[in-house]
Amino acid sequence: MDTAGNAYVTGSTDATSNFPIKNAAQPAPGGGHYQFTDAFVTAYNPTASDYLFSTYLGGSNYDYATSIAVFTDSGGRSSVHVSGDTISLNFPTKYPVQASLNIGHYDSFVAKIDVATGALVFSTYLGGTGLDQAKGIATDRRGNTYVAGSTQSTNFPTRNPYQANSGGGAQDAFVAKIGNPPGIAGPLLMPLLLND
C-alpha cells in the first residue's frame, strides 16, 4: 500500500483473454502454451472500486512474480517494484543491467512500473546459468531497488561484491542493488552458504 492508500498485488496468471487490463505496460500475454504463466501487477484505488493499472509481465515461457514493494518520492509520485523468476527468452526488458536470459534454468527478474502511467520504468534479468530465485524486494528512501534470493549459479553477475565467488555448497544467497535511475549501481552479490 502507498501513502495515498492505493493497494498493489502481484503474482502469476495463465489467463489469456479475460484478465483485467488497464493502462498496461504489457496489455497481452507473452504467448506460448496455455499452461505457461505470465507474471502480473495490479494496482487498486483506495476503495478497490477501480484499477490504477493492471498489466501482464512476461514472455513466452514460465514467468512468476514473487515479491512487491512500493516507493513514493518526495513529490508524491509512486512506483511499484516487482521481482520474480522467468525462463522466457523474450521477457520484456527496459534499461536492463542484464539484457538476456542466462540459459540453463530460471533467472530472477526485477522490474519497476510507474503508478501514474502504468509504464515500465526498467526491467532486467538477474542470474547465471544455474537456478536463480528472487525471494524478496525492497526500496530505500532514494528509490534504489534491493532484491534478495538464492542462486545455484557459479557465474551469478557481480559488481563490487562482498563475496565474489560461490561458497561451494548447493546454493548461495544473493543481495543485489539496482540504482535509481537503473544502471548507476549495478547488481552486487553477497552469497551466504545455505546448505552443503
mmCIF file with all atom_site columns, C-alpha atoms in Angstrom:
data_model
loop_
_atom_site.group_PDB
_atom_site.id
_atom_site.type_symbol
_atom_site.label_atom_id
_atom_site.label_alt_id
_atom_site.label_comp_id
_atom_site.label_asym_id
_atom_site.label_entity_id
_atom_site.label_seq_id
_atom_site.pdbx_PDB_ins_code
_atom_site.Cartn_x
_atom_site.Cartn_y
_atom_site.Cartn_z
_atom_site.occupancy
_atom_site.B_iso_or_equiv
_atom_site.pdbx_formal_charge
_atom_site.auth_seq_id
_atom_site.auth_comp_id
_atom_site.auth_asym_id
_atom_site.auth_atom_id
_atom_site.pdbx_PDB_model_num
ATOM 1   C CA . MET A 1 1   ? 0.000   0.000   0.000   1.00 0.00 ? 1   MET A CA 1
ATOM 2   C CA . ASP A 1 2   ? 1.284   3.504   -0.768  1.00 0.00 ? 2   ASP A CA 1
ATOM 3   C CA . THR A 1 3   ? 0.830   6.762   1.147   1.00 0.00 ? 3   THR A CA 1
ATOM 4   C CA . ALA A 1 4   ? -2.378  7.521   -0.784  1.00 0.00 ? 4   ALA A CA 1
ATOM 5   C CA . GLY A 1 5   ? -3.972  4.213   0.232   1.00 0.00 ? 5   GLY A CA 1
ATOM 6   C CA . ASN A 1 6   ? -3.634  2.517   -3.149  1.00 0.00 ? 6   ASN A CA 1
ATOM 7   C CA . ALA A 1 7   ? -3.113  -1.238  -2.897  1.00 0.00 ? 7   ALA A CA 1
ATOM 8   C CA . TYR A 1 8   ? -0.855  -3.438  -5.029  1.00 0.00 ? 8   TYR A CA 1
ATOM 9   C CA . VAL A 1 9   ? -0.813  -7.135  -5.833  1.00 0.00 ? 9   VAL A CA 1
ATOM 10  C CA . THR A 1 10  ? 1.430   -9.333  -7.961  1.00 0.00 ? 10  THR A CA 1
ATOM 11  C CA . GLY A 1 11  ? 1.529   -12.986 -8.905  1.00 0.00 ? 11  GLY A CA 1
ATOM 12  C CA . SER A 1 12  ? 1.170   -15.206 -11.950 1.00 0.00 ? 12  SER A CA 1
ATOM 13  C CA . THR A 1 13  ? -1.692  -15.980 -14.308 1.00 0.00 ? 13  THR A CA 1
ATOM 14  C CA . ASP A 1 14  ? -2.423  -18.279 -17.216 1.00 0.00 ? 14  ASP A CA 1
ATOM 15  C CA . ALA A 1 15  ? -5.465  -16.238 -18.262 1.00 0.00 ? 15  ALA A CA 1
ATOM 16  C CA . THR A 1 16  ? -5.210  -15.238 -21.916 1.00 0.00 ? 16  THR A CA 1
ATOM 17  C CA . SER A 1 17  ? -8.427  -13.347 -22.641 1.00 0.00 ? 17  SER A CA 1
ATOM 18  C CA . ASN A 1 18  ? -10.288 -12.237 -19.521 1.00 0.00 ? 18  ASN A CA 1
ATOM 19  C CA . PHE A 1 19  ? -7.557  -10.921 -17.249 1.00 0.00 ? 19  PHE A CA 1
ATOM 20  C CA . PRO A 1 20  ? -8.328  -7.292  -16.240 1.00 0.00 ? 20  PRO A CA 1
ATOM 21  C CA . ILE A 1 21  ? -6.149  -4.844  -18.183 1.00 0.00 ? 21  ILE A CA 1
ATOM 22  C CA . LYS A 1 22  ? -5.844  -1.082  -17.716 1.00 0.00 ? 22  LYS A CA 1
ATOM 23  C CA . ASN A 1 23  ? -3.021  1.366   -18.536 1.00 0.00 ? 23  ASN A CA 1
ATOM 24  C CA . ALA A 1 24  ? -0.927  -1.720  -19.150 1.00 0.00 ? 24  ALA A CA 1
ATOM 25  C CA . ALA A 1 25  ? 2.793   -1.809  -19.836 1.00 0.00 ? 25  ALA A CA 1
ATOM 26  C CA . GLN A 1 26  ? 2.069   -5.199  -21.454 1.00 0.00 ? 26  GLN A CA 1
ATOM 27  C CA . PRO A 1 27  ? -1.597  -5.466  -22.492 1.00 0.00 ? 27  PRO A CA 1
ATOM 28  C CA . ALA A 1 28  ? -1.378  -9.008  -23.922 1.00 0.00 ? 28  ALA A CA 1
ATOM 29  C CA . PRO A 1 29  ? 0.061   -12.239 -22.521 1.00 0.00 ? 29  PRO A CA 1
ATOM 30  C CA . GLY A 1 30  ? 3.567   -13.169 -23.561 1.00 0.00 ? 30  GLY A CA 1
ATOM 31  C CA . GLY A 1 31  ? 2.396   -16.130 -25.591 1.00 0.00 ? 31  GLY A CA 1
ATOM 32  C CA . GLY A 1 32  ? 3.316   -19.785 -25.558 1.00 0.00 ? 32  GLY A CA 1
ATOM 33  C CA . HIS A 1 33  ? 1.357   -22.824 -24.445 1.00 0.00 ? 33  HIS A CA 1
ATOM 34  C CA . TYR A 1 34  ? -1.790  -22.246 -22.404 1.00 0.00 ? 34  TYR A CA 1
ATOM 35  C CA . GLN A 1 35  ? -0.175  -23.802 -19.342 1.00 0.00 ? 35  GLN A CA 1
ATOM 36  C CA . PHE A 1 36  ? 2.650   -21.255 -19.364 1.00 0.00 ? 36  PHE A CA 1
ATOM 37  C CA . THR A 1 37  ? 2.095   -18.379 -16.980 1.00 0.00 ? 37  THR A CA 1
ATOM 38  C CA . ASP A 1 38  ? 2.883   -14.669 -17.070 1.00 0.00 ? 38  ASP A CA 1
ATOM 39  C CA . ALA A 1 39  ? 3.550   -12.519 -14.072 1.00 0.00 ? 39  ALA A CA 1
ATOM 40  C CA . PHE A 1 40  ? 1.052   -9.731  -13.454 1.00 0.00 ? 40  PHE A CA 1
ATOM 41  C CA . VAL A 1 41  ? 0.984   -6.492  -11.496 1.00 0.00 ? 41  VAL A CA 1
ATOM 42  C CA . THR A 1 42  ? -2.266  -4.762  -10.493 1.00 0.00 ? 42  THR A CA 1
ATOM 43  C CA . ALA A 1 43  ? -2.856  -1.518  -8.587  1.00 0.00 ? 43  ALA A CA 1
ATOM 44  C CA . TYR A 1 44  ? -6.205  -0.696  -6.949  1.00 0.00 ? 44  TYR A CA 1
ATOM 45  C CA . ASN A 1 45  ? -7.507  2.669   -5.798  1.00 0.00 ? 45  ASN A CA 1
ATOM 46  C CA . PRO A 1 46  ? -8.109  3.111   -2.027  1.00 0.00 ? 46  PRO A CA 1
ATOM 47  C CA . THR A 1 47  ? -11.690 1.797   -2.185  1.00 0.00 ? 47  THR A CA 1
ATOM 48  C CA . ALA A 1 48  ? -10.799 -1.066  -4.567  1.00 0.00 ? 48  ALA A CA 1
ATOM 49  C CA . SER A 1 49  ? -13.541 0.195   -6.885  1.00 0.00 ? 49  SER A CA 1
ATOM 50  C CA . ASP A 1 50  ? -11.206 0.637   -9.853  1.00 0.00 ? 50  ASP A CA 1
ATOM 51  C CA . TYR A 1 51  ? -7.745  -0.200  -11.118 1.00 0.00 ? 51  TYR A CA 1
ATOM 52  C CA . LEU A 1 52  ? -5.000  2.385   -11.429 1.00 0.00 ? 52  LEU A CA 1
ATOM 53  C CA . PHE A 1 53  ? -3.280  -0.052  -13.764 1.00 0.00 ? 53  PHE A CA 1
ATOM 54  C CA . SER A 1 54  ? -3.217  -3.769  -14.387 1.00 0.00 ? 54  SER A CA 1
ATOM 55  C CA . THR A 1 55  ? -0.710  -5.472  -16.641 1.00 0.00 ? 55  THR A CA 1
ATOM 56  C CA . TYR A 1 56  ? 0.832   -8.718  -17.751 1.00 0.00 ? 56  TYR A CA 1
ATOM 57  C CA . LEU A 1 57  ? 4.598   -9.031  -17.353 1.00 0.00 ? 57  LEU A CA 1
ATOM 58  C CA . GLY A 1 58  ? 6.153   -11.972 -19.120 1.00 0.00 ? 58  GLY A CA 1
ATOM 59  C CA . GLY A 1 59  ? 7.450   -13.732 -22.188 1.00 0.00 ? 59  GLY A CA 1
ATOM 60  C CA . SER A 1 60  ? 6.581   -16.956 -23.971 1.00 0.00 ? 60  SER A CA 1
ATOM 61  C CA . ASN A 1 61  ? 7.608   -19.368 -21.204 1.00 0.00 ? 61  ASN A CA 1
ATOM 62  C CA . TYR A 1 62  ? 7.055   -19.518 -17.438 1.00 0.00 ? 62  TYR A CA 1
ATOM 63  C CA . ASP A 1 63  ? 7.173   -16.192 -15.538 1.00 0.00 ? 63  ASP A CA 1
ATOM 64  C CA . TYR A 1 64  ? 6.308   -15.840 -11.833 1.00 0.00 ? 64  TYR A CA 1
ATOM 65  C CA . ALA A 1 65  ? 6.263   -12.720 -9.694  1.00 0.00 ? 65  ALA A CA 1
ATOM 66  C CA . THR A 1 66  ? 7.043   -13.432 -6.050  1.00 0.00 ? 66  THR A CA 1
ATOM 67  C CA . SER A 1 67  ? 7.577   -10.076 -4.307  1.00 0.00 ? 67  SER A CA 1
ATOM 68  C CA . ILE A 1 68  ? 6.382   -6.481  -4.498  1.00 0.00 ? 68  ILE A CA 1
ATOM 69  C CA . ALA A 1 69  ? 7.349   -3.148  -2.909  1.00 0.00 ? 69  ALA A CA 1
ATOM 70  C CA . VAL A 1 70  ? 6.109   0.419   -3.336  1.00 0.00 ? 70  VAL A CA 1
ATOM 71  C CA . PHE A 1 71  ? 8.162   3.621   -3.320  1.00 0.00 ? 71  PHE A CA 1
ATOM 72  C CA . THR A 1 72  ? 6.735   7.154   -3.077  1.00 0.00 ? 72  THR A CA 1
ATOM 73  C CA . ASP A 1 73  ? 9.112   10.051  -3.725  1.00 0.00 ? 73  ASP A CA 1
ATOM 74  C CA . SER A 1 74  ? 9.092   13.466  -2.049  1.00 0.00 ? 74  SER A CA 1
ATOM 75  C CA . GLY A 1 75  ? 6.755   14.794  -4.739  1.00 0.00 ? 75  GLY A CA 1
ATOM 76  C CA . GLY A 1 76  ? 4.162   12.107  -4.061  1.00 0.00 ? 76  GLY A CA 1
ATOM 77  C CA . ARG A 1 77  ? 4.839   10.083  -7.228  1.00 0.00 ? 77  ARG A CA 1
ATOM 78  C CA . SER A 1 78  ? 4.741   6.337   -6.632  1.00 0.00 ? 78  SER A CA 1
ATOM 79  C CA . SER A 1 79  ? 6.387   3.390   -8.348  1.00 0.00 ? 79  SER A CA 1
ATOM 80  C CA . VAL A 1 80  ? 5.919   -0.314  -7.800  1.00 0.00 ? 80  VAL A CA 1
ATOM 81  C CA . HIS A 1 81  ? 8.909   -2.673  -7.757  1.00 0.00 ? 81  HIS A CA 1
ATOM 82  C CA . VAL A 1 82  ? 8.466   -6.363  -8.550  1.00 0.00 ? 82  VAL A CA 1
ATOM 83  C CA . SER A 1 83  ? 10.758  -9.373  -8.518  1.00 0.00 ? 83  SER A CA 1
ATOM 84  C CA . GLY A 1 84  ? 10.271  -12.956 -9.555  1.00 0.00 ? 84  GLY A CA 1
ATOM 85  C CA . ASP A 1 85  ? 11.586  -15.716 -11.777 1.00 0.00 ? 85  ASP A CA 1
ATOM 86  C CA . THR A 1 86  ? 11.493  -16.332 -15.510 1.00 0.00 ? 86  THR A CA 1
ATOM 87  C CA . ILE A 1 87  ? 12.633  -18.864 -18.053 1.00 0.00 ? 87  ILE A CA 1
ATOM 88  C CA . SER A 1 88  ? 11.401  -16.795 -21.026 1.00 0.00 ? 88  SER A CA 1
ATOM 89  C CA . LEU A 1 89  ? 13.982  -15.770 -23.620 1.00 0.00 ? 89  LEU A CA 1
ATOM 90  C CA . ASN A 1 90  ? 11.775  -12.803 -24.550 1.00 0.00 ? 90  ASN A CA 1
ATOM 91  C CA . PHE A 1 91  ? 10.877  -11.465 -21.095 1.00 0.00 ? 91  PHE A CA 1
ATOM 92  C CA . PRO A 1 92  ? 10.237  -7.702  -21.535 1.00 0.00 ? 92  PRO A CA 1
ATOM 93  C CA . THR A 1 93  ? 13.303  -5.657  -20.578 1.00 0.00 ? 93  THR A CA 1
ATOM 94  C CA . LYS A 1 94  ? 13.982  -1.927  -20.403 1.00 0.00 ? 94  LYS A CA 1
ATOM 95  C CA . TYR A 1 95  ? 17.289  -0.349  -19.398 1.00 0.00 ? 95  TYR A CA 1
ATOM 96  C CA . PRO A 1 96  ? 18.448  -3.781  -18.203 1.00 0.00 ? 96  PRO A CA 1
ATOM 97  C CA . VAL A 1 97  ? 21.562  -4.412  -16.146 1.00 0.00 ? 97  VAL A CA 1
ATOM 98  C CA . GLN A 1 98  ? 21.388  -7.914  -17.694 1.00 0.00 ? 98  GLN A CA 1
ATOM 99  C CA . ALA A 1 99  ? 19.765  -7.929  -21.112 1.00 0.00 ? 99  ALA A CA 1
ATOM 100 C CA . SER A 1 100 ? 19.250  -11.650 -21.733 1.00 0.00 ? 100 SER A CA 1
ATOM 101 C CA . LEU A 1 101 ? 18.430  -14.923 -20.021 1.00 0.00 ? 101 LEU A CA 1
ATOM 102 C CA . ASN A 1 102 ? 21.443  -16.982 -18.991 1.00 0.00 ? 102 ASN A CA 1
ATOM 103 C CA . ILE A 1 103 ? 20.211  -20.236 -20.484 1.00 0.00 ? 103 ILE A CA 1
ATOM 104 C CA . GLY A 1 104 ? 20.315  -23.173 -18.114 1.00 0.00 ? 104 GLY A CA 1
ATOM 105 C CA . HIS A 1 105 ? 17.456  -22.648 -15.694 1.00 0.00 ? 105 HIS A CA 1
ATOM 106 C CA . TYR A 1 106 ? 15.337  -19.857 -14.231 1.00 0.00 ? 106 TYR A CA 1
ATOM 107 C CA . ASP A 1 107 ? 16.805  -16.373 -13.840 1.00 0.00 ? 107 ASP A CA 1
ATOM 108 C CA . SER A 1 108 ? 15.395  -13.826 -11.452 1.00 0.00 ? 108 SER A CA 1
ATOM 109 C CA . PHE A 1 109 ? 13.862  -10.665 -12.856 1.00 0.00 ? 109 PHE A CA 1
ATOM 110 C CA . VAL A 1 110 ? 13.451  -7.199  -11.366 1.00 0.00 ? 110 VAL A CA 1
ATOM 111 C CA . ALA A 1 111 ? 11.050  -4.578  -12.739 1.00 0.00 ? 111 ALA A CA 1
ATOM 112 C CA . LYS A 1 112 ? 9.768   -1.115  -11.837 1.00 0.00 ? 112 LYS A CA 1
ATOM 113 C CA . ILE A 1 113 ? 6.448   0.362   -13.006 1.00 0.00 ? 113 ILE A CA 1
ATOM 114 C CA . ASP A 1 114 ? 5.303   3.980   -12.731 1.00 0.00 ? 114 ASP A CA 1
ATOM 115 C CA . VAL A 1 115 ? 1.951   4.013   -10.930 1.00 0.00 ? 115 VAL A CA 1
ATOM 116 C CA . ALA A 1 116 ? 0.581   7.179   -12.561 1.00 0.00 ? 116 ALA A CA 1
ATOM 117 C CA . THR A 1 117 ? 1.056   5.943   -16.136 1.00 0.00 ? 117 THR A CA 1
ATOM 118 C CA . GLY A 1 118 ? 1.420   2.169   -15.803 1.00 0.00 ? 118 GLY A CA 1
ATOM 119 C CA . ALA A 1 119 ? 4.612   2.438   -17.870 1.00 0.00 ? 119 ALA A CA 1
ATOM 120 C CA . LEU A 1 120 ? 7.588   0.165   -17.401 1.00 0.00 ? 120 LEU A CA 1
ATOM 121 C CA . VAL A 1 121 ? 10.474  2.222   -15.962 1.00 0.00 ? 121 VAL A CA 1
ATOM 122 C CA . PHE A 1 122 ? 13.032  -0.580  -16.031 1.00 0.00 ? 122 PHE A CA 1
ATOM 123 C CA . SER A 1 123 ? 13.066  -4.358  -16.254 1.00 0.00 ? 123 SER A CA 1
ATOM 124 C CA . THR A 1 124 ? 16.029  -6.709  -16.166 1.00 0.00 ? 124 THR A CA 1
ATOM 125 C CA . TYR A 1 125 ? 17.079  -10.316 -15.896 1.00 0.00 ? 125 TYR A CA 1
ATOM 126 C CA . LEU A 1 126 ? 19.320  -11.200 -12.953 1.00 0.00 ? 126 LEU A CA 1
ATOM 127 C CA . GLY A 1 127 ? 21.068  -14.557 -12.842 1.00 0.00 ? 127 GLY A CA 1
ATOM 128 C CA . GLY A 1 128 ? 23.645  -17.026 -14.079 1.00 0.00 ? 128 GLY A CA 1
ATOM 129 C CA . THR A 1 129 ? 23.382  -20.410 -15.748 1.00 0.00 ? 129 THR A CA 1
ATOM 130 C CA . GLY A 1 130 ? 22.034  -22.214 -12.671 1.00 0.00 ? 130 GLY A CA 1
ATOM 131 C CA . LEU A 1 131 ? 18.736  -21.876 -10.862 1.00 0.00 ? 131 LEU A CA 1
ATOM 132 C CA . ASP A 1 132 ? 18.254  -18.318 -9.565  1.00 0.00 ? 132 ASP A CA 1
ATOM 133 C CA . GLN A 1 133 ? 15.192  -17.410 -7.499  1.00 0.00 ? 133 GLN A CA 1
ATOM 134 C CA . ALA A 1 134 ? 14.192  -13.992 -6.183  1.00 0.00 ? 134 ALA A CA 1
ATOM 135 C CA . LYS A 1 135 ? 12.651  -14.205 -2.717  1.00 0.00 ? 135 LYS A CA 1
ATOM 136 C CA . GLY A 1 136 ? 12.092  -10.588 -1.652  1.00 0.00 ? 136 GLY A CA 1
ATOM 137 C CA . ILE A 1 137 ? 12.294  -6.957  -2.774  1.00 0.00 ? 137 ILE A CA 1
ATOM 138 C CA . ALA A 1 138 ? 12.549  -3.581  -1.035  1.00 0.00 ? 138 ALA A CA 1
ATOM 139 C CA . THR A 1 139 ? 13.380  0.057   -1.758  1.00 0.00 ? 139 THR A CA 1
ATOM 140 C CA . ASP A 1 140 ? 15.234  2.764   0.130   1.00 0.00 ? 140 ASP A CA 1
ATOM 141 C CA . ARG A 1 141 ? 14.344  6.450   0.550   1.00 0.00 ? 141 ARG A CA 1
ATOM 142 C CA . ARG A 1 142 ? 16.159  7.315   -2.705  1.00 0.00 ? 142 ARG A CA 1
ATOM 143 C CA . GLY A 1 143 ? 14.177  4.802   -4.740  1.00 0.00 ? 143 GLY A CA 1
ATOM 144 C CA . ASN A 1 144 ? 17.004  2.285   -5.189  1.00 0.00 ? 144 ASN A CA 1
ATOM 145 C CA . THR A 1 145 ? 15.803  -1.293  -5.554  1.00 0.00 ? 145 THR A CA 1
ATOM 146 C CA . TYR A 1 146 ? 17.088  -4.221  -3.495  1.00 0.00 ? 146 TYR A CA 1
ATOM 147 C CA . VAL A 1 147 ? 16.347  -7.840  -4.289  1.00 0.00 ? 147 VAL A CA 1
ATOM 148 C CA . ALA A 1 148 ? 17.332  -10.937 -2.310  1.00 0.00 ? 148 ALA A CA 1
ATOM 149 C CA . GLY A 1 149 ? 17.134  -14.578 -3.199  1.00 0.00 ? 149 GLY A CA 1
ATOM 150 C CA . SER A 1 150 ? 19.005  -17.802 -3.785  1.00 0.00 ? 150 SER A CA 1
ATOM 151 C CA . THR A 1 151 ? 21.276  -18.940 -6.592  1.00 0.00 ? 151 THR A CA 1
ATOM 152 C CA . GLN A 1 152 ? 22.827  -22.192 -7.747  1.00 0.00 ? 152 GLN A CA 1
ATOM 153 C CA . SER A 1 153 ? 24.861  -20.332 -10.377 1.00 0.00 ? 153 SER A CA 1
ATOM 154 C CA . THR A 1 154 ? 28.648  -20.202 -10.134 1.00 0.00 ? 154 THR A CA 1
ATOM 155 C CA . ASN A 1 155 ? 28.608  -17.272 -12.595 1.00 0.00 ? 155 ASN A CA 1
ATOM 156 C CA . PHE A 1 156 ? 25.960  -15.083 -10.945 1.00 0.00 ? 156 PHE A CA 1
ATOM 157 C CA . PRO A 1 157 ? 26.614  -11.467 -12.070 1.00 0.00 ? 157 PRO A CA 1
ATOM 158 C CA . THR A 1 158 ? 28.504  -9.399  -9.510  1.00 0.00 ? 158 THR A CA 1
ATOM 159 C CA . ARG A 1 159 ? 29.710  -5.835  -9.188  1.00 0.00 ? 159 ARG A CA 1
ATOM 160 C CA . ASN A 1 160 ? 31.589  -4.504  -6.168  1.00 0.00 ? 160 ASN A CA 1
ATOM 161 C CA . PRO A 1 161 ? 30.818  -7.808  -4.403  1.00 0.00 ? 161 PRO A CA 1
ATOM 162 C CA . TYR A 1 162 ? 31.202  -8.520  -0.726  1.00 0.00 ? 162 TYR A CA 1
ATOM 163 C CA . GLN A 1 163 ? 31.849  -12.116 -1.828  1.00 0.00 ? 163 GLN A CA 1
ATOM 164 C CA . ALA A 1 164 ? 32.755  -12.601 -5.470  1.00 0.00 ? 164 ALA A CA 1
ATOM 165 C CA . ASN A 1 165 ? 32.535  -16.386 -5.748  1.00 0.00 ? 165 ASN A CA 1
ATOM 166 C CA . SER A 1 166 ? 30.115  -19.133 -4.817  1.00 0.00 ? 166 SER A CA 1
ATOM 167 C CA . GLY A 1 167 ? 30.553  -20.562 -1.341  1.00 0.00 ? 167 GLY A CA 1
ATOM 168 C CA . GLY A 1 168 ? 30.716  -24.083 -2.789  1.00 0.00 ? 168 GLY A CA 1
ATOM 169 C CA . GLY A 1 169 ? 27.510  -25.516 -1.363  1.00 0.00 ? 169 GLY A CA 1
ATOM 170 C CA . ALA A 1 170 ? 24.300  -26.458 -3.130  1.00 0.00 ? 170 ALA A CA 1
ATOM 171 C CA . GLN A 1 171 ? 23.171  -22.829 -3.296  1.00 0.00 ? 171 GLN A CA 1
ATOM 172 C CA . ASP A 1 172 ? 24.083  -19.353 -2.082  1.00 0.00 ? 172 ASP A CA 1
ATOM 173 C CA . ALA A 1 173 ? 22.054  -16.363 -1.022  1.00 0.00 ? 173 ALA A CA 1
ATOM 174 C CA . PHE A 1 174 ? 22.349  -13.145 -3.014  1.00 0.00 ? 174 PHE A CA 1
ATOM 175 C CA . VAL A 1 175 ? 21.515  -9.497  -2.457  1.00 0.00 ? 175 VAL A CA 1
ATOM 176 C CA . ALA A 1 176 ? 21.503  -7.098  -5.406  1.00 0.00 ? 176 ALA A CA 1
ATOM 177 C CA . LYS A 1 177 ? 21.037  -3.327  -5.583  1.00 0.00 ? 177 LYS A CA 1
ATOM 178 C CA . ILE A 1 178 ? 19.785  -1.607  -8.727  1.00 0.00 ? 178 ILE A CA 1
ATOM 179 C CA . GLY A 1 179 ? 20.197  2.152   -8.750  1.00 0.00 ? 179 GLY A CA 1
ATOM 180 C CA . ASN A 1 180 ? 17.614  4.840   -9.376  1.00 0.00 ? 180 ASN A CA 1
ATOM 181 C CA . PRO A 1 181 ? 17.787  5.505   -12.282 1.00 0.00 ? 181 PRO A CA 1
ATOM 182 C CA . PRO A 1 182 ? 18.868  1.958   -13.181 1.00 0.00 ? 182 PRO A CA 1
ATOM 183 C CA . GLY A 1 183 ? 22.438  1.231   -14.092 1.00 0.00 ? 183 GLY A CA 1
ATOM 184 C CA . ILE A 1 184 ? 24.037  3.659   -11.623 1.00 0.00 ? 184 ILE A CA 1
ATOM 185 C CA . ALA A 1 185 ? 24.552  0.850   -9.133  1.00 0.00 ? 185 ALA A CA 1
ATOM 186 C CA . GLY A 1 186 ? 24.659  -2.490  -10.851 1.00 0.00 ? 186 GLY A CA 1
ATOM 187 C CA . PRO A 1 187 ? 23.948  -5.836  -9.231  1.00 0.00 ? 187 PRO A CA 1
ATOM 188 C CA . LEU A 1 188 ? 26.124  -6.875  -6.332  1.00 0.00 ? 188 LEU A CA 1
ATOM 189 C CA . LEU A 1 189 ? 26.319  -10.320 -4.811  1.00 0.00 ? 189 LEU A CA 1
ATOM 190 C CA . MET A 1 190 ? 26.529  -11.194 -1.111  1.00 0.00 ? 190 MET A CA 1
ATOM 191 C CA . PRO A 1 191 ? 26.303  -15.009 -1.100  1.00 0.00 ? 191 PRO A CA 1
ATOM 192 C CA . LEU A 1 192 ? 25.836  -16.982 2.077   1.00 0.00 ? 192 LEU A CA 1
ATOM 193 C CA . LEU A 1 193 ? 26.193  -20.753 2.239   1.00 0.00 ? 193 LEU A CA 1
ATOM 194 C CA . LEU A 1 194 ? 22.719  -22.222 2.717   1.00 0.00 ? 194 LEU A CA 1
ATOM 195 C CA . ASN A 1 195 ? 23.485  -25.936 2.546   1.00 0.00 ? 195 ASN A CA 1
ATOM 196 C CA . ASP A 1 196 ? 26.362  -28.145 1.602   1.00 0.00 ? 196 ASP A CA 1
#
